Each structure stands twice: as C-alpha cells, then as structure tokens.
Coordinates of C-alpha atoms and ligand atoms in Angstrom, one line a residue:
M1 CA 52.1 70.5 -206.3
A2 CA 50.0 73.0 -204.4
D3 CA 51.7 76.4 -203.8
T4 CA 52.5 77.3 -200.2
I5 CA 51.5 80.7 -198.5
S6 CA 53.3 81.3 -195.2
H7 CA 52.0 83.4 -192.2
D8 CA 52.5 83.5 -188.6
L9 CA 48.8 83.2 -187.7
I10 CA 45.9 82.2 -189.9
I11 CA 42.4 83.2 -188.9
I12 CA 39.7 81.5 -190.8
G13 CA 36.6 83.6 -191.0
S14 CA 36.1 87.4 -191.1
G15 CA 33.0 87.7 -189.0
L16 CA 33.0 89.6 -185.7
A17 CA 35.1 86.9 -184.0
G18 CA 37.7 86.8 -186.8
L19 CA 38.1 90.6 -187.1
R20 CA 38.3 91.1 -183.3
A21 CA 40.9 88.3 -183.1
A22 CA 42.9 89.9 -186.0
I23 CA 43.0 93.2 -184.3
S24 CA 44.0 91.6 -180.9
A25 CA 46.8 89.6 -182.5
A26 CA 48.0 92.5 -184.6
S27 CA 48.2 94.8 -181.6
T28 CA 49.9 92.2 -179.5
H29 CA 52.9 91.9 -181.8
D30 CA 53.3 94.3 -184.8
S31 CA 55.9 92.0 -186.3
L32 CA 53.4 89.2 -186.8
N33 CA 52.3 88.4 -190.3
I34 CA 48.5 87.6 -190.0
A35 CA 46.2 86.2 -192.6
V36 CA 42.4 86.4 -192.4
V37 CA 41.0 83.8 -194.8
A38 CA 37.3 83.8 -195.6
K39 CA 35.0 82.4 -198.2
V40 CA 33.0 85.6 -198.5
Q41 CA 33.9 89.4 -198.7
V42 CA 34.3 90.7 -195.2
M43 CA 31.1 92.7 -195.0
R44 CA 29.2 89.6 -196.2
S45 CA 29.9 87.5 -193.2
H46 CA 26.7 86.6 -191.3
S47 CA 27.7 88.9 -188.4
V48 CA 26.6 91.9 -190.4
S49 CA 23.0 90.7 -190.0
A50 CA 23.0 90.9 -186.2
E51 CA 20.1 93.2 -185.4
G52 CA 19.2 93.7 -181.8
G53 CA 22.2 94.3 -179.5
T54 CA 25.3 93.3 -177.6
A55 CA 25.0 92.4 -173.9
A56 CA 27.1 94.1 -171.2
V57 CA 26.7 95.6 -167.8
I58 CA 27.4 99.4 -168.1
F59 CA 24.9 101.0 -165.8
E60 CA 25.9 99.8 -162.4
E61 CA 25.0 103.1 -161.0
E62 CA 21.4 102.6 -162.1
G63 CA 21.1 99.2 -160.5
D64 CA 22.5 96.8 -163.0
N65 CA 25.3 94.4 -161.7
K66 CA 27.7 91.8 -163.1
E67 CA 26.4 89.1 -160.9
S68 CA 23.0 89.5 -162.4
H69 CA 24.4 89.1 -165.9
I70 CA 26.3 86.0 -164.8
Y71 CA 23.3 84.5 -163.2
D72 CA 20.9 85.3 -166.1
T73 CA 23.3 83.7 -168.6
I74 CA 23.5 80.6 -166.4
K75 CA 19.8 80.4 -165.8
G76 CA 19.2 81.0 -169.5
S77 CA 21.6 78.1 -170.3
D78 CA 19.4 75.8 -168.1
F79 CA 22.5 75.3 -165.9
L80 CA 24.5 73.7 -168.6
A81 CA 26.9 76.7 -169.0
D82 CA 30.4 76.5 -167.6
Q83 CA 30.0 79.1 -164.9
D84 CA 33.7 80.3 -165.0
V85 CA 33.1 81.0 -168.7
A86 CA 30.0 83.0 -168.1
E87 CA 31.8 85.1 -165.4
L88 CA 34.7 85.7 -167.9
L89 CA 32.3 87.1 -170.5
V90 CA 30.5 89.4 -168.1
R91 CA 33.6 90.8 -166.6
S92 CA 35.3 91.3 -170.0
M93 CA 32.3 92.9 -171.8
P94 CA 32.1 96.5 -170.6
F95 CA 35.6 97.1 -171.9
E96 CA 34.6 95.8 -175.3
I97 CA 31.6 98.2 -175.5
Y98 CA 33.9 101.2 -174.8
Q99 CA 36.7 99.9 -177.0
L100 CA 34.3 99.7 -179.9
E101 CA 33.1 103.2 -179.0
H102 CA 36.7 104.5 -179.2
W103 CA 37.2 102.8 -182.6
G104 CA 34.1 104.7 -183.9
M105 CA 31.1 102.5 -183.2
P106 CA 27.9 104.7 -183.5
W107 CA 26.0 103.2 -180.5
S108 CA 22.4 104.5 -180.1
R109 CA 22.3 107.1 -177.3
R110 CA 20.1 108.6 -174.7
E111 CA 19.1 112.3 -174.8
N112 CA 22.0 113.1 -172.5
G113 CA 24.4 111.5 -174.8
R114 CA 25.2 108.4 -173.0
I115 CA 25.2 105.0 -174.7
D116 CA 21.7 103.5 -174.4
Q117 CA 20.7 99.9 -173.7
R118 CA 17.4 98.1 -174.4
K119 CA 15.6 95.1 -172.9
F120 CA 16.1 91.7 -174.3
G121 CA 14.8 88.2 -173.4
G122 CA 15.9 86.4 -170.2
Y123 CA 17.7 89.4 -168.6
S124 CA 16.9 91.1 -165.4
F125 CA 17.9 94.5 -166.6
P126 CA 18.0 96.3 -170.0
R127 CA 21.4 95.2 -171.1
A128 CA 21.5 95.1 -174.8
T129 CA 23.7 97.8 -176.2
Y130 CA 22.4 98.6 -179.6
A131 CA 22.9 100.7 -182.8
Q132 CA 19.3 101.1 -184.0
D133 CA 18.4 97.6 -185.2
K134 CA 21.6 97.0 -187.1
V135 CA 24.2 96.4 -184.4
G136 CA 26.1 93.8 -186.4
F137 CA 26.5 95.9 -189.4
Y138 CA 27.9 98.8 -187.4
E139 CA 30.2 96.5 -185.3
M140 CA 31.5 94.8 -188.4
Q141 CA 32.2 98.1 -190.1
T142 CA 34.0 99.5 -187.1
L143 CA 36.2 96.4 -186.7
Y144 CA 36.9 96.2 -190.4
D145 CA 37.9 99.9 -190.5
T146 CA 40.2 99.2 -187.5
C147 CA 41.8 96.2 -189.2
L148 CA 42.7 98.3 -192.2
K149 CA 44.9 100.4 -189.9
Y150 CA 47.2 97.5 -189.4
D151 CA 49.7 96.7 -192.1
N152 CA 50.3 93.2 -190.8
I153 CA 46.7 92.0 -191.3
H154 CA 46.2 90.4 -194.8
F155 CA 42.8 89.6 -196.1
Y156 CA 42.2 86.7 -198.3
N157 CA 38.6 87.2 -199.4
E158 CA 36.7 84.5 -201.2
W159 CA 39.1 81.7 -200.4
F160 CA 37.5 78.5 -199.2
C161 CA 39.4 76.4 -196.6
T162 CA 38.9 72.7 -196.9
S163 CA 41.0 71.0 -194.2
I164 CA 43.3 71.5 -191.2
L165 CA 47.0 70.4 -191.6
S166 CA 48.6 69.0 -188.5
D167 CA 51.6 67.1 -187.3
A168 CA 50.3 64.6 -184.7
K169 CA 48.4 67.0 -182.5
D170 CA 50.2 70.2 -183.5
F171 CA 48.6 72.7 -185.9
R172 CA 50.5 73.4 -189.1
G173 CA 48.1 75.2 -191.4
V174 CA 45.2 74.7 -193.7
T175 CA 44.5 73.8 -197.3
A176 CA 42.3 76.2 -199.3
I177 CA 40.9 77.0 -202.7
E178 CA 41.1 80.4 -204.1
M179 CA 37.6 80.8 -205.6
K180 CA 38.6 83.3 -208.3
S181 CA 41.2 81.1 -209.9
G182 CA 40.2 77.7 -208.6
D183 CA 43.8 77.1 -207.4
F184 CA 44.3 74.7 -204.6
V185 CA 47.0 76.0 -202.1
K186 CA 48.4 75.3 -198.7
F187 CA 48.6 77.9 -195.9
K188 CA 51.4 77.3 -193.5
A189 CA 51.5 78.8 -190.0
P190 CA 52.3 77.7 -186.4
A191 CA 49.0 79.1 -185.0
G192 CA 45.4 79.3 -186.2
I193 CA 42.0 80.4 -185.0
I194 CA 38.8 78.9 -186.4
C195 CA 36.1 81.7 -186.6
T196 CA 33.8 80.1 -189.2
G197 CA 30.5 81.0 -187.5
G198 CA 27.3 78.9 -187.1
A199 CA 25.7 76.1 -189.1
G200 CA 22.0 77.1 -189.1
R201 CA 21.7 76.4 -192.8
I202 CA 21.3 72.7 -192.0
Y203 CA 17.6 73.6 -191.4
S204 CA 15.3 74.9 -194.2
F205 CA 13.6 77.6 -192.3
S206 CA 16.5 79.7 -191.0
T207 CA 17.6 83.3 -190.2
Y208 CA 21.1 82.6 -191.4
A209 CA 23.0 83.8 -194.5
Y210 CA 23.3 81.1 -197.1
S211 CA 26.9 80.9 -196.4
S212 CA 26.4 79.8 -192.9
T213 CA 27.3 76.2 -193.5
P214 CA 29.3 74.1 -191.1
D215 CA 32.6 73.8 -193.1
G216 CA 34.7 75.0 -190.2
L217 CA 33.1 72.7 -187.7
D218 CA 33.5 69.9 -190.1
M219 CA 37.2 70.6 -190.8
A220 CA 37.9 70.4 -187.1
Y221 CA 35.8 67.3 -186.8
R222 CA 37.6 65.6 -189.7
A223 CA 40.9 66.6 -188.1
G224 CA 40.0 64.5 -185.1
L225 CA 38.7 67.3 -182.8
A226 CA 35.5 67.0 -180.8
L227 CA 32.2 68.8 -181.5
K228 CA 30.4 69.6 -178.2
D229 CA 26.7 70.0 -177.3
M230 CA 25.6 70.0 -180.9
E231 CA 22.0 68.9 -180.1
F232 CA 21.3 72.4 -178.7
V233 CA 19.9 74.4 -181.6
Q234 CA 18.2 77.7 -180.9
F235 CA 14.9 78.6 -182.5
H236 CA 14.2 82.2 -182.4
P237 CA 10.5 83.1 -181.9
T238 CA 10.1 85.6 -184.7
G239 CA 11.1 84.7 -188.3
I240 CA 8.9 86.3 -190.9
L241 CA 7.2 84.2 -193.6
P242 CA 7.9 82.9 -196.0
S243 CA 11.7 83.8 -196.0
G244 CA 12.7 83.2 -192.3
I245 CA 14.3 86.6 -192.1
L246 CA 14.6 87.7 -188.5
I247 CA 12.5 90.2 -186.6
T248 CA 14.9 91.1 -183.8
E249 CA 14.1 90.3 -180.1
G250 CA 14.6 94.0 -179.8
A251 CA 11.1 94.4 -181.2
R252 CA 9.8 92.6 -178.1
G253 CA 12.3 94.5 -176.0
E254 CA 10.8 97.7 -177.2
G255 CA 7.3 96.4 -176.1
G256 CA 6.0 94.3 -179.0
Y257 CA 3.3 91.7 -178.3
L258 CA 2.9 88.2 -179.5
I259 CA -0.7 87.3 -180.4
N260 CA -2.7 84.2 -181.3
N261 CA -5.8 84.0 -183.5
Q262 CA -8.0 85.0 -180.5
G263 CA -6.1 88.3 -180.3
E264 CA -4.7 87.1 -177.0
R265 CA -1.2 87.9 -175.5
F266 CA -0.7 84.1 -174.9
M267 CA 2.7 84.4 -173.2
K268 CA 0.9 85.3 -170.0
K269 CA 0.0 81.6 -169.7
Y270 CA 3.6 80.4 -170.1
A271 CA 5.7 83.1 -168.5
P272 CA 3.6 85.3 -166.3
T273 CA 6.4 87.6 -165.1
K274 CA 8.5 87.9 -168.2
L275 CA 5.8 87.4 -170.9
E276 CA 7.4 87.9 -174.4
L277 CA 10.8 88.5 -172.8
A278 CA 11.2 85.0 -171.3
S279 CA 14.2 83.2 -172.8
R280 CA 13.9 82.1 -176.5
D281 CA 13.5 78.4 -175.8
V282 CA 10.5 79.1 -173.5
V283 CA 8.9 81.5 -176.0
S284 CA 9.4 79.3 -179.0
R285 CA 7.9 76.2 -177.2
A286 CA 4.9 78.2 -176.1
M287 CA 4.4 79.4 -179.7
M288 CA 4.5 75.8 -181.0
R289 CA 1.9 74.7 -178.4
E290 CA -0.4 77.6 -179.4
I291 CA -0.1 76.4 -183.0
Q292 CA -0.6 72.8 -182.1
E293 CA -3.7 73.6 -180.1
G294 CA -5.3 75.4 -183.0
R295 CA -4.8 79.0 -182.0
G296 CA -2.4 79.9 -184.9
F297 CA -3.0 81.8 -188.1
K298 CA -2.6 80.3 -191.6
H299 CA 0.0 82.2 -193.7
E300 CA -0.9 82.4 -197.4
S301 CA 1.9 79.8 -198.1
G302 CA -0.1 77.3 -196.0
V303 CA 2.3 77.4 -193.0
D304 CA 0.9 77.8 -189.5
C305 CA 2.1 80.9 -187.7
L306 CA 1.3 83.6 -185.0
K307 CA 1.7 87.3 -185.2
I308 CA 3.8 90.0 -183.6
D309 CA 2.1 93.3 -183.0
L310 CA 4.2 96.5 -182.9
S311 CA 1.6 99.0 -184.0
H312 CA 1.0 100.3 -180.5
L313 CA 4.7 101.4 -180.3
G314 CA 3.9 104.4 -182.6
E315 CA 5.4 105.5 -185.8
D316 CA 8.1 107.7 -184.5
N317 CA 9.4 105.1 -182.1
I318 CA 9.5 102.4 -184.8
K319 CA 11.1 104.6 -187.4
K320 CA 13.8 105.7 -184.9
R321 CA 14.6 102.3 -183.1
L322 CA 13.4 99.6 -185.4
A323 CA 13.8 101.0 -188.9
G324 CA 15.6 97.9 -190.2
I325 CA 12.8 95.5 -189.3
R326 CA 10.2 97.9 -190.6
E327 CA 12.0 97.8 -194.0
I328 CA 12.3 94.0 -193.8
G329 CA 8.5 93.7 -193.1
I330 CA 7.6 95.9 -196.1
K331 CA 10.1 94.3 -198.6
F332 CA 9.8 90.7 -197.7
S333 CA 6.3 90.3 -196.2
G334 CA 4.4 93.2 -197.8
I335 CA 3.4 94.5 -194.3
D336 CA 4.2 97.8 -192.6
V337 CA 4.6 97.0 -188.9
I338 CA 3.6 100.6 -188.0
E339 CA 0.1 99.7 -189.3
E340 CA -0.6 96.0 -188.6
P341 CA 0.8 92.9 -187.0
I342 CA 3.1 90.7 -189.0
E343 CA 3.1 86.9 -189.3
I344 CA 6.0 85.1 -187.7
R345 CA 7.0 81.6 -186.7
P346 CA 10.0 80.0 -184.7
V347 CA 13.0 79.8 -186.9
C348 CA 16.5 78.2 -186.7
H349 CA 18.7 80.9 -185.4
Y350 CA 21.8 79.8 -183.5
M351 CA 24.0 76.7 -182.6
M352 CA 24.9 76.5 -178.9
G353 CA 27.3 73.7 -179.8
G354 CA 30.5 73.8 -181.8
I355 CA 34.2 73.0 -181.6
H356 CA 35.1 71.8 -178.1
T357 CA 37.4 74.4 -176.5
N358 CA 38.5 75.3 -173.0
I359 CA 37.7 78.6 -171.2
N360 CA 40.4 80.4 -173.4
G361 CA 39.2 79.0 -176.7
A362 CA 42.0 76.5 -177.0
T363 CA 41.0 73.4 -179.0
E364 CA 42.4 69.9 -178.4
M365 CA 45.1 70.7 -181.1
T366 CA 48.1 72.6 -180.0
G367 CA 48.4 76.0 -181.7
L368 CA 44.7 76.0 -182.7
W369 CA 42.0 78.1 -181.1
A370 CA 38.3 78.6 -181.9
A371 CA 36.2 81.7 -181.3
G372 CA 32.6 83.0 -182.0
E373 CA 29.8 80.8 -183.0
A374 CA 32.0 78.0 -184.4
A375 CA 33.4 77.5 -180.9
C376 CA 31.7 75.8 -178.0
N377 CA 33.5 77.1 -174.9
S378 CA 30.2 76.3 -173.1
L379 CA 29.2 79.8 -172.4
H380 CA 25.6 79.2 -173.6
G381 CA 25.0 75.7 -172.3
A382 CA 21.6 74.5 -173.5
N383 CA 20.2 77.9 -174.5
R384 CA 21.8 81.2 -175.4
L385 CA 20.4 84.5 -174.3
G386 CA 20.0 87.0 -177.1
A387 CA 22.8 89.7 -177.3
N388 CA 25.2 87.3 -175.7
S389 CA 26.6 86.0 -179.0
T390 CA 28.0 89.2 -180.4
S391 CA 29.5 89.7 -176.9
E392 CA 31.1 86.3 -177.1
C393 CA 32.6 87.0 -180.4
L394 CA 34.3 90.2 -179.1
V395 CA 35.6 88.7 -175.9
W396 CA 36.9 85.4 -177.3
G397 CA 38.1 87.2 -180.4
R398 CA 40.3 89.3 -178.2
I399 CA 41.4 86.4 -176.0
T400 CA 42.2 83.9 -178.7
G401 CA 43.9 86.6 -180.9
R402 CA 46.2 87.4 -178.1
L403 CA 47.0 83.8 -177.1
A404 CA 47.5 82.7 -180.7
A405 CA 49.8 85.7 -181.3
E406 CA 51.9 84.9 -178.3
Y407 CA 52.1 81.2 -179.3
A408 CA 53.2 82.2 -182.8
V409 CA 55.9 84.5 -181.4
D410 CA 57.2 81.6 -179.3
H411 CA 57.1 79.1 -182.2
P412 CA 58.2 81.1 -185.1
S413 CA 59.0 78.5 -187.7
V414 CA 56.8 75.7 -188.8
S415 CA 58.7 72.6 -189.5
S416 CA 57.6 71.1 -192.8
I417 CA 53.9 70.3 -193.6
S418 CA 53.1 66.8 -194.2
Q419 CA 52.9 66.4 -198.0
H420 CA 51.0 63.3 -197.4
Q421 CA 48.1 65.2 -195.8
V422 CA 48.0 67.7 -198.7
I423 CA 47.9 65.0 -201.2
E424 CA 45.2 63.1 -199.4
E425 CA 43.1 66.2 -199.2
E426 CA 43.6 66.9 -203.0
K427 CA 42.6 63.3 -203.7
R428 CA 39.6 63.5 -201.5
I429 CA 38.3 66.6 -203.2
Y430 CA 39.3 66.2 -206.8
D431 CA 39.1 62.4 -207.2
G432 CA 36.0 62.3 -205.1
L433 CA 34.1 65.1 -207.0
F434 CA 35.7 65.5 -210.5
R435 CA 36.6 62.0 -211.3
S436 CA 33.9 59.9 -209.6
R437 CA 30.3 59.4 -210.8
G438 CA 27.0 60.1 -209.2
Q439 CA 23.5 60.6 -210.3
V440 CA 21.8 62.6 -207.5
N441 CA 21.5 66.3 -207.8
P442 CA 23.4 67.7 -204.8
Y443 CA 20.9 70.5 -204.4
E444 CA 18.1 67.8 -204.0
I445 CA 20.3 66.2 -201.3
R446 CA 20.6 69.6 -199.6
K447 CA 16.8 70.1 -199.7
E448 CA 16.0 66.7 -198.4
L449 CA 18.6 67.2 -195.6
T450 CA 17.3 70.6 -194.5
D451 CA 13.7 69.4 -194.7
T452 CA 14.6 66.3 -192.7
M453 CA 16.1 68.5 -190.0
D454 CA 13.0 70.7 -189.9
A455 CA 10.8 67.6 -189.6
K456 CA 12.9 65.5 -187.3
A457 CA 15.0 67.7 -185.1
H458 CA 12.9 70.8 -184.5
I459 CA 11.7 72.4 -181.3
F460 CA 10.0 69.2 -180.0
R461 CA 11.8 66.0 -180.5
N462 CA 11.3 62.3 -179.8
E463 CA 13.2 59.0 -180.2
K464 CA 11.3 57.8 -183.2
D465 CA 11.7 61.0 -185.2
L466 CA 15.4 61.3 -184.3
A467 CA 16.1 57.7 -185.3
E468 CA 14.3 58.2 -188.6
G469 CA 16.3 61.5 -189.1
L470 CA 19.5 59.7 -188.5
K471 CA 18.6 56.9 -191.0
K472 CA 17.7 59.5 -193.6
V473 CA 20.8 61.6 -193.2
R474 CA 23.1 58.4 -193.4
H475 CA 21.3 57.5 -196.6
L476 CA 21.8 60.9 -198.0
K477 CA 25.5 60.8 -197.0
Q478 CA 25.9 57.7 -199.1
Q479 CA 24.6 59.5 -202.2
A480 CA 26.6 62.7 -201.7
W481 CA 30.2 63.5 -202.6
K482 CA 30.1 61.7 -205.9
H483 CA 30.1 64.5 -208.6
V484 CA 30.0 68.1 -209.5
D485 CA 28.1 69.2 -212.6
D486 CA 30.1 72.3 -213.3
H487 CA 33.8 71.4 -214.1
A488 CA 35.0 75.1 -214.5
K489 CA 38.1 76.1 -212.7
E490 CA 37.2 79.8 -212.0
Y491 CA 34.5 80.8 -209.6
N492 CA 32.9 77.4 -209.5
T493 CA 30.1 78.0 -207.0
N494 CA 28.5 74.6 -207.8
F495 CA 31.8 73.0 -206.6
I496 CA 31.9 75.1 -203.4
N497 CA 28.2 74.3 -202.7
V498 CA 28.9 70.5 -203.0
M499 CA 31.7 70.9 -200.4
E500 CA 29.4 72.8 -198.1
I501 CA 26.7 70.2 -198.4
D502 CA 29.2 67.5 -197.6
S503 CA 30.0 69.3 -194.3
M504 CA 26.2 69.8 -193.6
L505 CA 25.6 66.0 -193.7
R506 CA 28.2 65.2 -191.2
T507 CA 27.2 68.0 -188.9
A508 CA 23.5 67.1 -189.1
E509 CA 24.3 63.6 -188.2
I510 CA 26.0 64.7 -184.9
V511 CA 23.1 67.1 -184.1
L512 CA 20.8 64.1 -184.4
A513 CA 23.1 61.7 -182.6
G514 CA 23.5 64.1 -179.6
A515 CA 19.7 64.7 -179.5
F516 CA 19.0 61.0 -179.7
N517 CA 21.4 60.3 -176.7
R518 CA 20.2 63.1 -174.5
R519 CA 17.1 61.5 -172.9
E520 CA 15.9 64.6 -171.1
S521 CA 14.5 68.1 -171.8
R522 CA 16.9 70.9 -171.2
G523 CA 17.0 74.5 -172.6
A524 CA 16.4 74.3 -176.4
H525 CA 16.4 70.5 -176.4
A526 CA 12.8 69.5 -175.7
R527 CA 12.1 65.7 -175.8
T528 CA 8.3 64.9 -175.7
D529 CA 9.2 61.4 -174.6
Y530 CA 11.5 62.7 -171.7
P531 CA 9.8 66.0 -170.8
N532 CA 11.8 66.7 -167.7
R533 CA 15.3 67.9 -167.0
D534 CA 17.3 65.1 -165.6
D535 CA 20.2 66.5 -163.6
I536 CA 21.2 63.1 -162.2
N537 CA 22.0 61.6 -165.6
F538 CA 22.4 64.5 -168.0
L539 CA 24.0 67.4 -166.2
K540 CA 27.0 67.1 -168.6
H541 CA 28.2 68.2 -172.0
T542 CA 27.8 66.0 -175.1
I543 CA 31.1 65.2 -176.9
G544 CA 31.3 63.6 -180.4
Y545 CA 34.2 62.4 -182.5
L546 CA 34.3 61.4 -186.1
T547 CA 34.9 57.7 -186.8
T548 CA 34.6 55.8 -190.0
Q549 CA 31.4 54.4 -188.7
E550 CA 28.9 56.2 -186.5
P551 CA 30.2 59.3 -184.4
K552 CA 31.8 58.2 -181.2
M553 CA 29.8 59.9 -178.4
S554 CA 30.9 60.6 -174.8
W555 CA 30.4 63.2 -172.1
H556 CA 32.3 66.1 -170.5
P557 CA 31.8 67.7 -167.0
V558 CA 30.1 71.1 -166.5
T559 CA 32.1 73.6 -164.4
F560 CA 30.2 74.9 -161.4
T561 CA 31.6 77.8 -159.4
R562 CA 28.6 79.5 -157.8
Y563 CA 25.1 78.4 -158.7
A564 CA 23.5 75.0 -158.0
P565 CA 20.9 74.0 -160.6
M566 CA 17.3 75.0 -159.8
E567 CA 14.0 75.0 -161.6
R568 CA 13.8 77.7 -164.3
K569 CA 10.8 80.1 -164.2
Y570 CA 10.2 83.3 -166.1
Ligands
LIG601 C1 19.9 87.3 -188.5 C2 20.8 87.2 -187.2 C3 20.7 88.2 -186.3 C4 21.4 88.1 -185.1 N1 21.3 89.1 -184.2 C5 22.1 89.1 -183.1 C6 22.1 90.1 -182.1 O1 21.4 91.1 -182.2 N2 22.9 90.0 -181.0 C7 23.8 88.9 -180.8 O2 24.5 88.8 -179.9 N3 23.8 87.9 -181.7 C8 23.0 88.0 -182.8 N4 23.1 86.9 -183.8 C9 24.1 85.9 -183.6 C10 25.4 86.5 -184.0 O3 25.2 87.5 -185.0 C11 26.3 85.4 -184.6 O4 26.4 84.3 -183.7 C12 27.7 86.0 -184.8 O5 27.7 87.2 -185.5 C13 28.6 85.0 -185.4 O6 29.9 85.6 -185.7 P1 31.1 84.7 -186.1 O7 32.3 85.7 -186.3 O8 31.3 83.6 -185.2 O9 30.8 84.1 -187.5 P2 30.1 84.7 -188.9 O10 29.9 86.1 -188.8 O11 29.1 83.8 -189.3 O12 31.4 84.6 -189.9 C14 31.9 83.3 -190.4 C15 33.0 83.6 -191.3 O13 33.6 82.3 -191.5 C16 33.9 82.3 -192.9 N5 33.9 80.9 -193.4 C17 33.0 79.8 -193.0 N6 33.5 78.7 -193.6 C18 34.6 78.9 -194.3 C19 35.5 78.2 -195.1 N7 35.3 76.9 -195.4 N8 36.5 78.8 -195.6 C20 36.8 80.1 -195.4 N9 36.0 80.9 -194.7 C21 34.9 80.3 -194.1 C22 32.8 83.1 -193.6 O14 33.3 83.6 -194.9 C23 32.7 84.2 -192.6 O15 33.7 85.2 -192.9 C24 22.3 87.1 -184.9 C25 22.4 86.1 -185.9 C26 21.6 86.2 -187.0 C27 21.7 85.1 -188.1

C-alpha cells in the first residue's frame, strides 16, 4: 500500500505562481505545514525563461494610469476577459513590484535610481517592469530565496503528481511518484493549489521548456473539473529557427523592426499606429500573411520565415538591455543581432485557457485552487498581452496562497482518503503501462501529435483541418498508454514521458474541440471560414468536461463591468 505524506496545504508546481503562493500561505499562518511538489528542480520551472517584463502601473505621475492598463488588457483579450478580473490584476500589481523589490529583486533602473519600465505590445504606456532580458530568472531566484526563509515550506523536487484525490467534491490530496526512487505515494491535505504551468509542448515549434506538458490540466480534467477557453493558444511573433527559442517582445519594445524579403517594415500595413507593438495575435497573423503572399525568407532548414532587425539599436544598448537574446542568437542561430537581422517565425508561446476558476482562483472542487498559467480565471480572454502573465502568477499566487491557507486552518484534519481512488490510480498507471502490451513507440506518438497541432490548429484554422486534427488525435489516443520500454524503478524518465504524452493527447483533443465549436474569429483564434468576430453567438467562454466519449462542451458567461465590446484597431 502506498505510503501517506500529510501536510496542511499542497502546492503543485514551483514556478512563479507556486512560489508566490507558498510565501503567501506561509506568511498567513506560520503553523501551517506546506508542501511544494514539483516534477523539476525549482530553478528549472519554465518561469525562469521569462525574458521581457512584468506589467504594472507604477508611473502615474508620468501619465500612466490603472484604467488604461485595465482597458489595454480587455482590448487585448478581444473583449473575452472577465473585466472584474482584469481590474483585480491591475490594482494588485504595483504592490507586487515593490514587494519583489523589498525581497531583493534586481529590477533594471533609470539613471536616477528609480525602477525602469519598457514598452511592450498592446499597451498605451511603457509598463513592462524588467530586469535586463531575464526577468523570470531574477523573479524566481528572489522568490525561491524568500521561500527558504520559511521553515514551514517543504520542497519535494522531482516528484511527479499523477492524480487528484477527492471525496465527492472536496479536495483530499494527490497521488505522486518520487522520481528518484520510483515510489508511488499519496499526499494528504485539506487544501491544494495547482500551479503546473502551461501546455505549449503540445505543439512542435514552441518556446516552452520540454517539461511544459499539461499534466496538471489533465489531472483536474480527469477529476471532473472543467477546462476553459482552451482553443485560445498564443503564437508569439518571434521564435528563432530552428529551435523556437524566444526573442522577447522587449526587443521590439526597445525599437526592433520586423522586415520581409523586400526589406519592408510590413507592420505599417496591418497596424499603422502601433506597428510591431500591436498585440501578439495581430502581429503573428500579419507575419503569416506576408509569408503566404511570398514575401518571406527561406531559412536553411527549408522553413519560411521573416526577420527581426535590431542592428540600429546600437551595440551598447543591446549589450545593456538585451544581452540574453544576443547570447541566444549567437549560440542557437549563429547570428549576432548587433550586426545583422535574425530569422524568426511565429511560435507557440502561451495558453490563454486552463482550469476553470472564479476570480479568486477557486476551482469547482472545494479546497482546491489554481493559479498561474495552469488556471483560467479569464484574465486574458482570447489573447494575452505580453508581461501580463508573470503579473498574473504573482497576483493569483498571493490570493490563492492566502485563501488556501485560511481554508486549511479552518479545516485542519482530513478525514480518511478514499483507498479506492488510490488503488484505481495505481491500477491505471501500473497495469496500463507495465503490464499491458503496445507496439507503437510513444515518442513517435508525441511527434505525430505535435506535428498535427502545428498543421491543424495553428494561427489560421478552418473546419476541415480541425476535424482532421480531431480524428488524428483520437486515433493516436487509442494507440497510446499501452506500454513503457524502460521498466526501471529509479529515475525512469521514459515512464514519466509516457505519462506526459497521455496528458498531451487529452489536452490537444479539447483544444481542437473548442476551436471546432467556436465558429468565429476572436483574438488568437482565427478561423478562415468564419473571419469575423461574432459577439451575438460567441461572446462567451468555452467550457469542456471529460467524458468516456468525446469531451462535453458548454459555455460560460463573460463578466462585463465597464467596457462594451468594440472593434479592435492598433
Ligand atoms: C520563453 C518564455 C518567455 C516568457 N516571457 C514572459 C515575460 O517576459 N513576461 C510574462 O509576463 N510572461 C512571460 N512568459 C510567460 C510566463 O513566463 C509563464 O506563463 C509563467 O512563468 C508560468 O508560470 P507558472 O508558475 O504558472 O508555471 P511554470 O513556471 O511553468 O511552472 C510549472 C511547475 O509545475 C510543475 N509541474 C507540472 N506538472 C507537474 C506534475 N505532473 N507533477 C509535479 N509538478 C508538476 C513543474 O515542475 C513546474 O515547477 C514567458 C514564457 C516563456 C515560455
């Protein structure tokens, strides 16, 4: 029988959201015994790769204002954001910037010593608070250092969670595998927060870490919780070739140009006012049009692309403010951006959708919250603005950490865990993978899956492609979850990968199903067969539940508090 580890609060994931939640919970009640369980070491969570900045209004005396950040977020979302949620983000963020500062965050500064901010896409004011071009790394280091000051935060690094345990609709804990030993255990706690990040590895060309698979989303989905707005996948304009590693939007914020094979700054045709700093969905679509109409370059790998030119920014400026992406260019594309333009192409970068929560990050399960990229509290609607995601992690890390801590204090003891669920989960995994028989190489399934998503659910979509994508993913699902080649107990990465691939298949299915059902174009979801936004029929969130057959799809209302939808122009 699996061993039991007991805590008052379990946080799954040690990215920005998980660490911020841990500090918030630990400082709410010092008697609480908090676990942070993650499948990678803390400083390997994808958050460390955030480059460009964290959005907040901190220069009201220079003309910025919170209403403008709220409006920019809602406009960026193509009016699908819940407006009360956007307001909560904006009002909470200035505190988070100064809080990080007090914990030791080395923000980049102006000559006069004040924290600096840079321009980012879709904003009316320079609002991205930055630390050179490595904001996520420094934020993670600052939060991790702060966590280590609390005796009541316990890290379980390299533990893979597999399922949520519940009693009817009450959270009870999770099952997990300690990767080092291969032991299967159960964590017991009255409260939990899912902070498992994004799912961008369901696409082949992606900026995400290889660990950014949707295990957390899938755990919630398998536990009967809804996934929301999963069809909205963000493609960032500038991924380098061939790897997909990101060139931050900060590069355009600092004045970088996008050019086609005529040497033309083509964005002037698509977004005459904002040019390269229109929102990401607008820029990525414009880039795909340029490529489709023959004005792209050919990368040596055969892939069509465009270029970003930073050379006019000057060596000093680039070395000071964009040192990380210069290094990335040299190491991964063989190009020094000080000297010449670098080839780039739109790349999968962010999931607007996730586990359905309310404004406070509460899921449909009592005692369970979700925060960060794994959650969909409907802040970003159909398109997220750059720099608003690290902000979201901080704000909802803090909110959910406090709420979960208070809940755990009020519900100190967990009545017994259902042994039935634990046994079922053990059977699902070990009988399914170690004792059943399959022929197909799981890595081939993963490759076919991610290539299918690149081909059928990319920036431009249509009914035929989406139907084909669904058919293909369902076929792959039938071939998966049959075997694992490596039967070792300790550090069996093959086994972990097979579990990740399983979650990718279910998540890809719901991305496709949502995209198929949404017969309009809104934000990042562009249907060539329904090119217009349709507020009469589709101004609503997509909700999907797992069934034994196809996902059960329904809708959820958008919260409007201040702005009626209008046409989006940049
Ligand atoms: C290259 C890149 C650059 C970016 N730049 C910016 C930027 O400049 N500004 C901005 O606002 N946003 C940026 N973003 C987006 C932003 O960084 C992310 O959305 C955010 O950091 C996600 O943080 P998170 O805490 O939700 O999850 P993550 O940091 O992804 O962490 C997820 C955690 O969950 C754990 N986990 C997952 N599954 C399991 C499991 N089954 N069991 C146990 N643990 C599990 C992982 O181990 C990890 O610790 C960028 C994203 C990328 C990919």
